[in-house]
């Protein structure tokens, strides 16, 4: 007799769900684009709006601050009011904020618009990921869907500089913000037709005190980390980080006492969930930190335009797409921990190659190393995200997705701060004393501060003196990049081993399906969902994952 599992009996997604996935990739790709194009537009909007240095810094940073601060709140809010509803509210708000940003006539107006983009953007990412977990209940299909989601996000990061550079070449700086308007119109029209609604009917009220505590703990911490990366360790950076940590402890203690917490700390008891979050935190943090300096190398050391620099990043995006498409098939045959660990070792080789890049003629080696880094990080992004949302009950998917996104935001902030401190320290140490005589104190100070400062100073000097400034500055920056990449490679190797150890209990996809089939037979014989959960757990599937599939019917997310 052929055994029919729950997945085969009706949990497998159909054409509507796959079309819905396409709709969900639209805001995902857009948010990735939006995170890169502003950096290209800074010179243009600076000339038009003439912001102060402080206003320009807030224009760039406020978007990330708001996303990081509101992710947990928005993920939990989606669980309560409905994930599709939250997605639609966020899409309308993001579209309107995009128009406001594009039409800004003052720095203050642009800062407010960017803050609104961050708040509404925080509704989009956890909503898309949580809806994927509701639409694709079959583990194999969910893994494929999340791989597509990850690929679209990374593709947006890679294509952003190319598309943004093209828009800035032909239109005014506000055009980069208008990219979001047609995307959000399509989302608002298509979402009610293709996406199911899902919410937790028993979630209870949102604790507003917890919302405030989450904001006032995350925002100072992120601000302090960013200041640490830009200015080094000082009293302001240390103070804001300390305030964030203390308030974070207060937030955590409050969650333990609440019957319906904003952040369900019991989720961390699941080893797969916690391990996956740590992998995403460190893996994406290192890649995000190094990505910033690789783009600077392409433009300030190799002298490439933003469009050409973006084109040189496309091979890495292609590698990520290929690796993402292969990941679900590999995870069906090999335990996820070994897939992630093996891929991260490939990424480590890429980091090692970047340590050998020099300041002249290093472009081919840099691109090769970055291709390996992207190819190796892709399985971790896909499987790590899948483990986070797949190891919790469906009613907690929004909170889990928000924690996944928050972990990524924290990781990238820490990566930029940590690796940035290394690059900056090496640069300033090597360039000091190597600059030519004859520079004014202000010019020498700017050249010693950053490579961008040295490049700006060189633009005002004669050709021979400019070369004397740029050559040691580029060599010093490249030395810092080499060391930062070496440190990242060591940490990635440690994460690779840790993933193999911490996730060794998570079975491969085909083994999980076999365990689920055994659980289904047991349930048929015993006549209870608990028997199914016990049989499946005995087959090697985490209990939380099985109980979520058994207790929630296939149509639970629809018709609400």
Coordinates of N, CA and C in Angstrom, one line a residue, residues 203-434:
X203 N -4.0 35.8 19.5 CA -2.7 36.5 19.8 C -2.9 37.5 21.0
X204 N -4.0 38.0 21.2 CA -4.2 39.0 22.3 C -3.8 40.4 21.8
X205 N -3.9 41.3 22.8 CA -3.5 42.7 22.4 C -2.0 42.9 22.4
X206 N -1.6 44.0 21.6 CA -0.2 44.4 21.6 C 0.1 45.2 22.8
X207 N 1.2 44.9 23.5 CA 1.6 45.6 24.7 C 2.4 46.9 24.2
X208 N 1.8 48.1 24.3 CA 2.4 49.3 23.8 C 3.7 49.6 24.6
X209 N 3.7 49.3 25.8 CA 5.0 49.5 26.6 C 6.1 48.7 26.0
X210 N 5.8 47.5 25.5 CA 6.9 46.7 24.9 C 7.3 47.3 23.5
X211 N 6.3 47.8 22.8 CA 6.6 48.5 21.5 C 7.6 49.6 21.8
X212 N 7.3 50.5 22.8 CA 8.2 51.6 23.1 C 9.6 51.1 23.5
X213 N 9.6 50.1 24.4 CA 10.9 49.6 24.8 C 11.7 49.0 23.7
X214 N 11.1 48.3 22.7 CA 11.8 47.7 21.6 C 12.4 48.8 20.8
X215 N 11.7 49.9 20.6 CA 12.2 51.0 19.8 C 13.4 51.7 20.5
X216 N 13.2 52.0 21.8 CA 14.3 52.8 22.5 C 15.4 51.9 22.9
X217 N 15.4 50.6 22.7 CA 16.5 49.7 22.9 C 17.3 49.5 21.5
X218 N 16.5 49.3 20.5 CA 17.2 49.0 19.2 C 17.8 50.3 18.6
X219 N 17.1 51.4 18.6 CA 17.6 52.6 17.9 C 18.9 53.1 18.5
X220 N 19.0 53.2 19.8 CA 20.3 53.7 20.3 C 21.5 52.7 20.0
X221 N 21.1 51.4 20.1 CA 22.2 50.4 19.8 C 22.7 50.5 18.4
X222 N 21.7 50.6 17.4 CA 22.1 50.7 16.0 C 22.9 52.0 15.8
X223 N 22.4 53.1 16.4 CA 23.1 54.4 16.2 C 24.5 54.3 16.7
X224 N 24.7 53.7 17.9 CA 26.0 53.6 18.5 C 26.9 52.8 17.7
X225 N 26.4 51.7 17.1 CA 27.3 50.8 16.2 C 27.7 51.6 15.0
X226 N 26.8 52.3 14.4 CA 27.1 53.1 13.2 C 28.1 54.2 13.5
X227 N 27.9 54.9 14.7 CA 28.9 55.9 15.1 C 30.3 55.3 15.3
X228 N 30.3 54.1 15.9 CA 31.5 53.4 16.1 C 32.3 53.1 14.8
X229 N 31.5 52.8 13.8 CA 32.1 52.5 12.5 C 32.7 53.8 11.8
X230 N 32.0 54.9 12.0 CA 32.3 56.2 11.3 C 33.4 57.0 12.1
X231 N 33.3 57.0 13.4 CA 34.2 57.9 14.2 C 35.1 57.1 15.2
X232 N 35.0 55.8 15.2 CA 35.8 55.1 16.2 C 35.1 55.1 17.5
X233 N 35.8 54.5 18.5 CA 35.3 54.3 19.9 C 35.4 55.7 20.6
X234 N 34.2 56.2 21.0 CA 34.2 57.4 21.8 C 33.1 57.3 22.8
X235 N 32.9 58.4 23.6 CA 32.0 58.3 24.7 C 30.5 58.3 24.2
X236 N 30.3 59.0 23.1 CA 28.9 58.9 22.5 C 28.5 57.6 22.0
X237 N 29.5 56.9 21.3 CA 29.2 55.6 20.8 C 29.0 54.6 21.9
X238 N 29.9 54.6 22.9 CA 29.8 53.7 24.1 C 28.5 54.0 24.9
X239 N 28.2 55.3 25.1 CA 27.0 55.6 25.8 C 25.7 55.1 25.2
X240 N 25.6 55.3 23.9 CA 24.3 54.9 23.2 C 24.2 53.4 23.1
X241 N 25.3 52.7 22.9 CA 25.3 51.3 22.9 C 24.9 50.7 24.3
X242 N 25.5 51.3 25.3 CA 25.1 50.9 26.7 C 23.6 51.1 27.0
X243 N 23.1 52.3 26.6 CA 21.7 52.6 26.8 C 20.8 51.5 26.1
X244 N 21.2 51.2 24.8 CA 20.5 50.2 24.1 C 20.5 48.8 24.8
X245 N 21.6 48.4 25.3 CA 21.7 47.1 25.9 C 20.9 47.1 27.2
X246 N 21.0 48.1 28.0 CA 20.2 48.2 29.3 C 18.7 48.1 29.0
X247 N 18.3 48.9 28.1 CA 16.8 48.9 27.7 C 16.4 47.6 27.1
X248 N 17.4 47.0 26.4 CA 17.1 45.7 25.8 C 16.8 44.6 26.9
X249 N 17.6 44.7 28.0 CA 17.4 43.8 29.1 C 16.1 44.1 29.8
X250 N 15.7 45.3 29.9 CA 14.4 45.7 30.5 C 13.3 45.1 29.6
X251 N 13.4 45.3 28.3 CA 12.5 44.7 27.3 C 12.3 43.2 27.5
X252 N 13.5 42.5 27.6 CA 13.5 41.1 27.7 C 12.8 40.6 29.0
X253 N 13.1 41.3 30.1 CA 12.4 40.9 31.4 C 10.9 41.1 31.3
X254 N 10.5 42.1 30.6 CA 9.0 42.4 30.5 C 8.4 41.3 29.7
X255 N 9.1 40.8 28.6 CA 8.5 39.8 27.8 C 8.3 38.5 28.5
X256 N 9.1 38.2 29.5 CA 9.0 37.0 30.2 C 7.8 37.0 31.1
X257 N 7.3 38.2 31.5 CA 6.2 38.3 32.4 C 4.8 38.4 31.7
X258 N 4.8 38.7 30.4 CA 3.5 38.9 29.7 C 2.9 37.6 29.2
X259 N 1.6 37.6 29.3 CA 0.9 36.4 28.7 C 1.0 36.4 27.2
X260 N 0.9 37.6 26.6 CA 1.0 37.7 25.1 C 2.1 38.7 24.8
X261 N 3.4 38.2 24.8 CA 4.5 39.1 24.7 C 4.6 39.6 23.2
X262 N 5.3 40.8 23.1 CA 5.5 41.3 21.7 C 6.6 40.4 21.0
X263 N 7.5 39.9 21.8 CA 8.5 39.0 21.3 C 8.5 37.7 22.1
X264 N 8.1 36.6 21.5 CA 8.0 35.3 22.2 C 9.3 34.7 22.4
X265 N 9.9 34.8 23.6 CA 11.2 34.3 23.8 C 11.3 32.8 23.9
X266 N 10.2 32.1 24.0 CA 10.2 30.7 24.0 C 10.6 30.1 22.7
X267 N 10.6 30.9 21.6 CA 11.0 30.4 20.3 C 12.5 30.1 20.3
X268 N 13.2 30.8 21.2 CA 14.7 30.5 21.2 C 15.0 29.2 21.8
X269 N 14.1 28.5 22.5 CA 14.3 27.2 23.0 C 14.5 26.2 21.9
X270 N 14.0 26.5 20.7 CA 14.2 25.6 19.5 C 15.6 25.8 19.0
X271 N 16.4 24.7 19.1 CA 17.9 24.8 18.7 C 18.1 25.2 17.3
X272 N 17.2 24.7 16.4 CA 17.4 25.0 15.0 C 17.1 26.5 14.8
X273 N 16.1 27.0 15.4 CA 15.7 28.5 15.3 C 16.9 29.3 15.8
X274 N 17.4 29.1 16.9 CA 18.5 29.9 17.5 C 19.8 29.8 16.7
X275 N 20.1 28.6 16.3 CA 21.3 28.4 15.5 C 21.2 29.1 14.1
X276 N 20.0 29.0 13.5 CA 19.9 29.7 12.2 C 20.0 31.2 12.4
X277 N 19.4 31.8 13.4 CA 19.5 33.2 13.7 C 21.0 33.6 13.8
X278 N 21.8 32.8 14.6 CA 23.2 33.2 14.8 C 23.9 33.1 13.4
X279 N 23.6 32.1 12.6 CA 24.3 32.0 11.3 C 24.0 33.2 10.5
X280 N 22.7 33.6 10.4 CA 22.4 34.8 9.6 C 23.0 36.1 10.2
X281 N 23.1 36.2 11.5 CA 23.7 37.3 12.1 C 25.2 37.5 11.7
X282 N 26.0 36.4 11.8 CA 27.4 36.5 11.5 C 27.7 36.4 10.0
X283 N 27.0 35.5 9.3 CA 27.3 35.3 7.9 C 27.0 36.6 7.1
X284 N 25.7 37.1 7.3 CA 25.3 38.3 6.6 C 26.1 39.5 7.1
X285 N 26.4 39.6 8.3 CA 27.1 40.7 8.9 C 28.5 40.8 8.2
X286 N 29.2 39.7 8.1 CA 30.5 39.8 7.5 C 30.4 40.1 6.0
X287 N 29.5 39.5 5.3 CA 29.3 39.8 3.9 C 28.9 41.3 3.7
X288 N 28.0 41.8 4.5 CA 27.5 43.1 4.3 C 28.6 44.1 4.6
X289 N 29.4 43.9 5.7 CA 30.5 44.7 6.0 C 31.5 44.8 4.9
X290 N 31.9 43.7 4.3 CA 32.9 43.6 3.3 C 32.4 44.2 2.0
X291 N 31.1 44.0 1.7 CA 30.4 44.5 0.5 C 30.6 46.1 0.4
X292 N 30.5 46.8 1.5 CA 30.6 48.2 1.5 C 32.0 48.6 1.0
X293 N 33.1 47.9 1.5 CA 34.4 48.3 1.1 C 34.8 47.7 -0.2
X294 N 34.2 46.7 -0.7 CA 34.4 46.2 -2.1 C 33.9 47.2 -3.1
X295 N 32.7 47.8 -2.8 CA 32.2 48.8 -3.7 C 33.1 50.1 -3.7
X296 N 33.7 50.4 -2.5 CA 34.6 51.5 -2.5 C 35.9 51.2 -3.2
X297 N 36.3 50.0 -3.1 CA 37.5 49.6 -3.9 C 37.3 49.8 -5.4
X298 N 36.1 49.3 -5.9 CA 35.8 49.4 -7.3 C 35.8 50.8 -7.8
X299 N 35.3 51.8 -7.0 CA 35.1 53.1 -7.4 C 36.3 54.0 -7.1
X300 N 36.9 53.8 -5.9 CA 37.9 54.7 -5.5 C 39.4 54.2 -5.7
X301 N 39.5 52.9 -5.8 CA 40.9 52.4 -6.1 C 41.0 52.1 -7.6
X302 N 40.0 51.4 -8.2 CA 40.0 51.1 -9.6 C 39.5 52.2 -10.5
X303 N 38.8 53.2 -9.8 CA 38.3 54.4 -10.6 C 37.1 54.1 -11.5
X304 N 36.3 53.1 -11.2 CA 35.2 52.8 -12.0 C 34.0 53.7 -11.7
X305 N 33.1 54.0 -12.7 CA 31.9 54.7 -12.4 C 30.9 53.8 -11.7
X306 N 29.9 54.4 -11.1 CA 28.9 53.5 -10.4 C 28.3 52.5 -11.3
X307 N 28.0 52.8 -12.5 CA 27.4 51.8 -13.4 C 28.4 50.7 -13.7
X308 N 29.6 51.0 -14.0 CA 30.6 50.0 -14.3 C 30.9 49.1 -13.0
X309 N 31.0 49.8 -11.9 CA 31.2 49.0 -10.6 C 30.0 48.1 -10.4
X310 N 28.8 48.5 -10.7 CA 27.6 47.6 -10.6 C 27.7 46.4 -11.5
X311 N 28.2 46.7 -12.7 CA 28.3 45.6 -13.7 C 29.4 44.6 -13.3
X312 N 30.4 45.0 -12.6 CA 31.4 44.1 -12.1 C 30.9 43.3 -10.9
X313 N 29.9 43.7 -10.3 CA 29.2 43.0 -9.2 C 28.2 41.9 -9.7
X314 N 27.8 42.0 -11.0 CA 26.8 41.1 -11.5 C 27.3 39.7 -11.5
X315 N 28.5 39.3 -11.8 CA 28.9 37.9 -11.7 C 28.6 37.3 -10.4
X316 N 28.8 38.1 -9.3 CA 28.5 37.5 -8.0 C 27.0 37.3 -7.8
X317 N 26.2 38.2 -8.4 CA 24.8 38.0 -8.3 C 24.4 36.7 -9.1
X318 N 25.0 36.5 -10.2 CA 24.7 35.3 -11.0 C 25.1 34.0 -10.2
X319 N 26.2 34.1 -9.5 CA 26.7 33.0 -8.7 C 25.6 32.7 -7.6
X320 N 25.1 33.8 -7.0 CA 24.1 33.6 -6.0 C 22.9 33.0 -6.5
X321 N 22.4 33.4 -7.7 CA 21.2 32.8 -8.3 C 21.4 31.3 -8.5
X322 N 22.6 31.0 -9.1 CA 22.8 29.6 -9.3 C 22.9 28.8 -8.0
X323 N 23.6 29.3 -7.0 CA 23.7 28.6 -5.8 C 22.3 28.5 -5.1
X324 N 21.5 29.5 -5.2 CA 20.2 29.5 -4.6 C 19.3 28.4 -5.2
X325 N 19.4 28.3 -6.5 CA 18.6 27.4 -7.3 C 19.0 25.9 -7.0
X326 N 20.2 25.7 -6.6 CA 20.7 24.4 -6.3 C 20.5 24.0 -4.9
X327 N 20.3 25.0 -4.0 CA 20.2 24.7 -2.5 C 19.1 23.7 -2.2
X328 N 17.8 24.0 -2.7 CA 16.7 23.0 -2.2 C 17.0 21.6 -2.6
X329 N 17.6 21.4 -3.8 CA 17.9 20.0 -4.2 C 18.9 19.4 -3.3
X330 N 20.0 20.1 -3.0 CA 21.0 19.6 -2.1 C 20.5 19.3 -0.7
X331 N 19.6 20.2 -0.2 CA 19.0 20.0 1.1 C 18.1 18.8 1.2
X332 N 17.6 18.3 0.1 CA 16.8 17.1 0.1 C 17.6 15.9 0.3
X333 N 18.9 15.9 0.0 CA 19.7 14.7 0.1 C 20.8 14.8 1.2
X334 N 21.1 16.1 1.6 CA 22.2 16.3 2.6 C 21.6 17.1 3.7
X335 N 22.0 16.8 4.9 CA 21.5 17.6 6.0 C 21.8 19.1 5.9
X336 N 20.9 20.0 6.2 CA 21.1 21.4 6.0 C 22.3 21.9 6.7
X337 N 22.7 21.4 7.9 CA 23.9 21.9 8.5 C 25.1 21.6 7.7
X338 N 25.2 20.5 7.0 CA 26.4 20.2 6.2 C 26.3 21.0 4.9
X339 N 25.1 21.2 4.3 CA 25.1 22.1 3.2 C 25.5 23.5 3.5
X340 N 25.0 24.0 4.6 CA 25.4 25.4 5.0 C 26.9 25.5 5.3
X341 N 27.4 24.5 6.1 CA 28.8 24.5 6.5 C 29.7 24.3 5.3
X342 N 29.4 23.4 4.4 CA 30.3 23.3 3.2 C 30.3 24.5 2.3
X343 N 29.1 25.1 2.1 CA 29.0 26.3 1.3 C 29.8 27.5 2.0
X344 N 29.7 27.6 3.3 CA 30.5 28.7 4.0 C 32.0 28.4 3.8
X345 N 32.4 27.2 3.7 CA 33.9 27.0 3.5 C 34.3 27.5 2.1
X346 N 33.3 27.4 1.1 CA 33.6 28.0 -0.2 C 33.7 29.5 -0.1
X347 N 32.8 30.0 0.7 CA 32.9 31.5 1.0 C 34.2 31.9 1.6
X348 N 34.7 31.0 2.5 CA 35.9 31.3 3.2 C 37.1 31.4 2.1
X349 N 37.1 30.6 1.1 CA 38.1 30.6 0.1 C 38.0 32.0 -0.6
X350 N 36.8 32.5 -0.8 CA 36.6 33.8 -1.4 C 37.2 34.9 -0.6
X351 N 37.0 34.8 0.7 CA 37.6 35.8 1.6 C 39.2 35.7 1.5
X352 N 39.7 34.5 1.5 CA 41.1 34.4 1.4 C 41.7 35.0 0.1
X353 N 40.9 34.8 -1.0 CA 41.4 35.4 -2.3 C 41.4 37.0 -2.2
X354 N 40.4 37.5 -1.5 CA 40.4 39.0 -1.4 C 41.6 39.5 -0.5
X355 N 42.1 38.7 0.3 CA 43.3 39.1 1.1 C 44.5 39.3 0.2
X356 N 44.5 38.7 -1.0 CA 45.6 38.8 -1.9 C 45.5 39.9 -2.9
X357 N 44.4 40.7 -2.9 CA 44.2 41.8 -3.8 C 45.1 42.9 -3.5
X358 N 45.7 43.5 -4.6 CA 46.5 44.7 -4.4 C 45.9 45.9 -5.0
X359 N 46.5 47.0 -4.9 CA 45.9 48.3 -5.3 C 46.0 48.6 -6.8
X360 N 46.7 47.7 -7.5 CA 46.8 47.9 -9.0 C 46.7 46.6 -9.6
X361 N 45.7 46.5 -10.5 CA 45.5 45.2 -11.2 C 44.8 44.1 -10.4
X362 N 44.1 44.5 -9.3 CA 43.5 43.5 -8.4 C 42.1 43.2 -8.7
X363 N 41.5 43.8 -9.8 CA 40.1 43.6 -10.1 C 39.7 42.2 -10.4
X364 N 40.4 41.4 -11.3 CA 40.0 40.1 -11.5 C 39.9 39.2 -10.3
X365 N 41.0 39.3 -9.4 CA 41.0 38.5 -8.2 C 39.9 38.9 -7.3
X366 N 39.7 40.2 -7.2 CA 38.6 40.7 -6.3 C 37.2 40.1 -6.7
X367 N 36.9 40.2 -8.0 CA 35.7 39.7 -8.5 C 35.5 38.2 -8.3
X368 N 36.6 37.5 -8.5 CA 36.6 36.0 -8.3 C 36.3 35.7 -6.9
X369 N 37.0 36.4 -6.0 CA 36.8 36.2 -4.6 C 35.3 36.5 -4.1
X370 N 34.8 37.6 -4.7 CA 33.4 38.0 -4.3 C 32.4 37.0 -4.9
X371 N 32.7 36.5 -6.0 CA 31.8 35.4 -6.6 C 31.7 34.2 -5.7
X372 N 32.9 33.8 -5.1 CA 32.9 32.7 -4.2 C 32.2 33.0 -2.9
X373 N 32.4 34.3 -2.4 CA 31.7 34.7 -1.2 C 30.2 34.6 -1.4
X374 N 29.7 35.2 -2.5 CA 28.3 35.2 -2.7 C 27.7 33.8 -2.9
X375 N 28.5 33.0 -3.7 CA 28.0 31.6 -3.9 C 28.0 30.8 -2.6
X376 N 28.9 31.0 -1.7 CA 29.0 30.3 -0.4 C 28.0 30.8 0.6
X377 N 27.6 32.1 0.5 CA 26.7 32.6 1.5 C 25.2 32.3 1.1
X378 N 24.9 32.0 -0.1 CA 23.6 31.9 -0.6 C 22.8 30.7 0.1
X379 N 23.4 29.5 0.2 CA 22.7 28.4 0.9 C 22.4 28.8 2.4
X380 N 23.3 29.5 3.0 CA 23.0 29.9 4.4 C 21.8 30.8 4.5
X381 N 21.7 31.8 3.6 CA 20.6 32.7 3.6 C 19.3 32.0 3.3
X382 N 19.3 31.0 2.3 CA 18.1 30.3 2.0 C 17.7 29.3 3.1
X383 N 18.6 28.5 3.5 CA 18.3 27.4 4.5 C 18.1 28.0 5.9
X384 N 18.9 29.1 6.2 CA 18.8 29.7 7.5 C 17.5 30.4 7.7
X385 N 17.0 31.1 6.7 CA 15.7 31.7 6.7 C 14.6 30.7 6.8
X386 N 14.7 29.6 6.0 CA 13.7 28.5 6.0 C 13.7 27.9 7.4
X387 N 14.8 27.7 8.0 CA 14.8 27.1 9.4 C 14.1 28.0 10.4
X388 N 14.3 29.3 10.3 CA 13.7 30.2 11.2 C 12.2 30.2 11.1
X389 N 11.7 30.3 9.9 CA 10.2 30.4 9.8 C 9.6 29.0 9.8
X390 N 10.4 27.9 9.4 CA 9.8 26.6 9.4 C 9.8 25.9 10.7
X391 N 10.6 26.4 11.6 CA 10.7 25.7 12.9 C 9.7 26.2 14.0
X392 N 8.8 27.1 13.6 CA 7.9 27.7 14.5 C 6.5 27.4 14.0
X393 N 5.4 27.4 14.9 CA 4.1 27.3 14.4 C 3.6 28.4 13.5
X394 N 2.7 28.1 12.6 CA 2.3 29.2 11.6 C 1.9 30.5 12.2
X395 N 1.2 30.4 13.4 CA 0.7 31.6 14.0 C 1.8 32.5 14.5
X396 N 3.1 32.0 14.6 CA 4.2 32.7 15.0 C 5.1 33.1 13.9
X397 N 4.7 32.8 12.6 CA 5.6 33.0 11.5 C 6.0 34.5 11.3
X398 N 5.0 35.4 11.6 CA 5.3 36.8 11.5 C 6.4 37.3 12.4
X399 N 6.3 36.8 13.7 CA 7.3 37.2 14.7 C 8.6 36.6 14.3
X400 N 8.6 35.3 13.8 CA 9.9 34.7 13.5 C 10.5 35.4 12.3
X401 N 9.7 35.7 11.3 CA 10.3 36.5 10.1 C 10.9 37.8 10.6
X402 N 10.2 38.5 11.5 CA 10.7 39.8 12.0 C 12.0 39.6 12.7
X403 N 12.1 38.5 13.5 CA 13.4 38.2 14.2 C 14.5 37.9 13.2
X404 N 14.2 37.2 12.1 CA 15.2 36.9 11.1 C 15.7 38.2 10.5
X405 N 14.7 39.1 10.1 CA 15.1 40.4 9.5 C 15.9 41.2 10.5
X406 N 15.5 41.2 11.7 CA 16.2 42.0 12.7 C 17.6 41.5 12.9
X407 N 17.8 40.2 12.9 CA 19.1 39.6 13.0 C 20.0 40.0 11.9
X408 N 19.4 40.1 10.7 CA 20.2 40.5 9.5 C 20.6 42.0 9.6
X409 N 19.7 42.8 10.1 CA 20.0 44.2 10.3 C 21.1 44.4 11.3
X410 N 21.0 43.7 12.4 CA 22.0 43.8 13.5 C 23.3 43.3 12.9
X411 N 23.3 42.2 12.2 CA 24.5 41.6 11.7 C 25.2 42.5 10.7
X412 N 24.5 43.2 9.8 CA 25.1 44.1 8.9 C 25.7 45.3 9.6
X413 N 24.9 45.8 10.6 CA 25.4 47.0 11.3 C 26.7 46.6 12.1
X414 N 26.7 45.4 12.7 CA 27.9 45.0 13.4 C 29.1 44.7 12.5
X415 N 28.8 44.1 11.3 CA 29.8 43.8 10.3 C 30.4 45.1 9.8
X416 N 29.6 46.1 9.5 CA 30.2 47.3 9.0 C 31.0 48.0 10.1
X417 N 30.5 48.0 11.3 CA 31.3 48.6 12.4 C 32.6 47.8 12.7
X418 N 32.5 46.5 12.8 CA 33.7 45.7 13.1 C 34.7 45.8 12.0
X419 N 34.3 45.4 10.8 CA 35.3 45.4 9.7 C 35.7 46.8 9.3
X420 N 34.7 47.8 9.5 CA 35.0 49.2 9.2 C 36.1 49.7 10.1
X421 N 36.1 49.3 11.3 CA 37.1 49.8 12.3 C 38.4 49.2 11.9
X422 N 38.5 48.0 11.4 CA 39.8 47.4 11.0 C 40.3 48.2 9.8
X423 N 39.5 48.4 8.7 CA 39.9 49.1 7.5 C 40.4 50.5 7.9
X424 N 39.6 51.2 8.7 CA 39.9 52.6 9.0 C 41.2 52.6 9.8
X425 N 41.4 51.7 10.8 CA 42.7 51.7 11.6 C 43.9 51.5 10.7
X426 N 43.8 50.5 9.9 CA 44.9 50.2 9.0 C 45.2 51.4 8.0
X427 N 44.1 51.9 7.5 CA 44.3 53.0 6.5 C 45.0 54.2 7.2
X428 N 44.5 54.6 8.3 CA 45.1 55.8 9.0 C 46.5 55.5 9.4
X429 N 46.8 54.3 9.9 CA 48.2 54.0 10.3 C 49.1 54.0 9.2
X430 N 48.8 53.5 8.0 CA 49.7 53.4 6.9 C 49.8 54.7 6.1
X431 N 48.7 55.5 6.0 CA 48.7 56.7 5.2 C 49.4 57.8 6.0
X432 N 49.4 57.8 7.3 CA 50.1 58.8 8.1 C 51.6 58.7 7.8
X433 N 52.2 59.8 7.4 CA 53.6 59.9 7.1 C 53.9 59.5 5.7
X434 N 52.9 59.0 4.9 CA 53.2 58.6 3.5 C 52.7 59.7 2.6

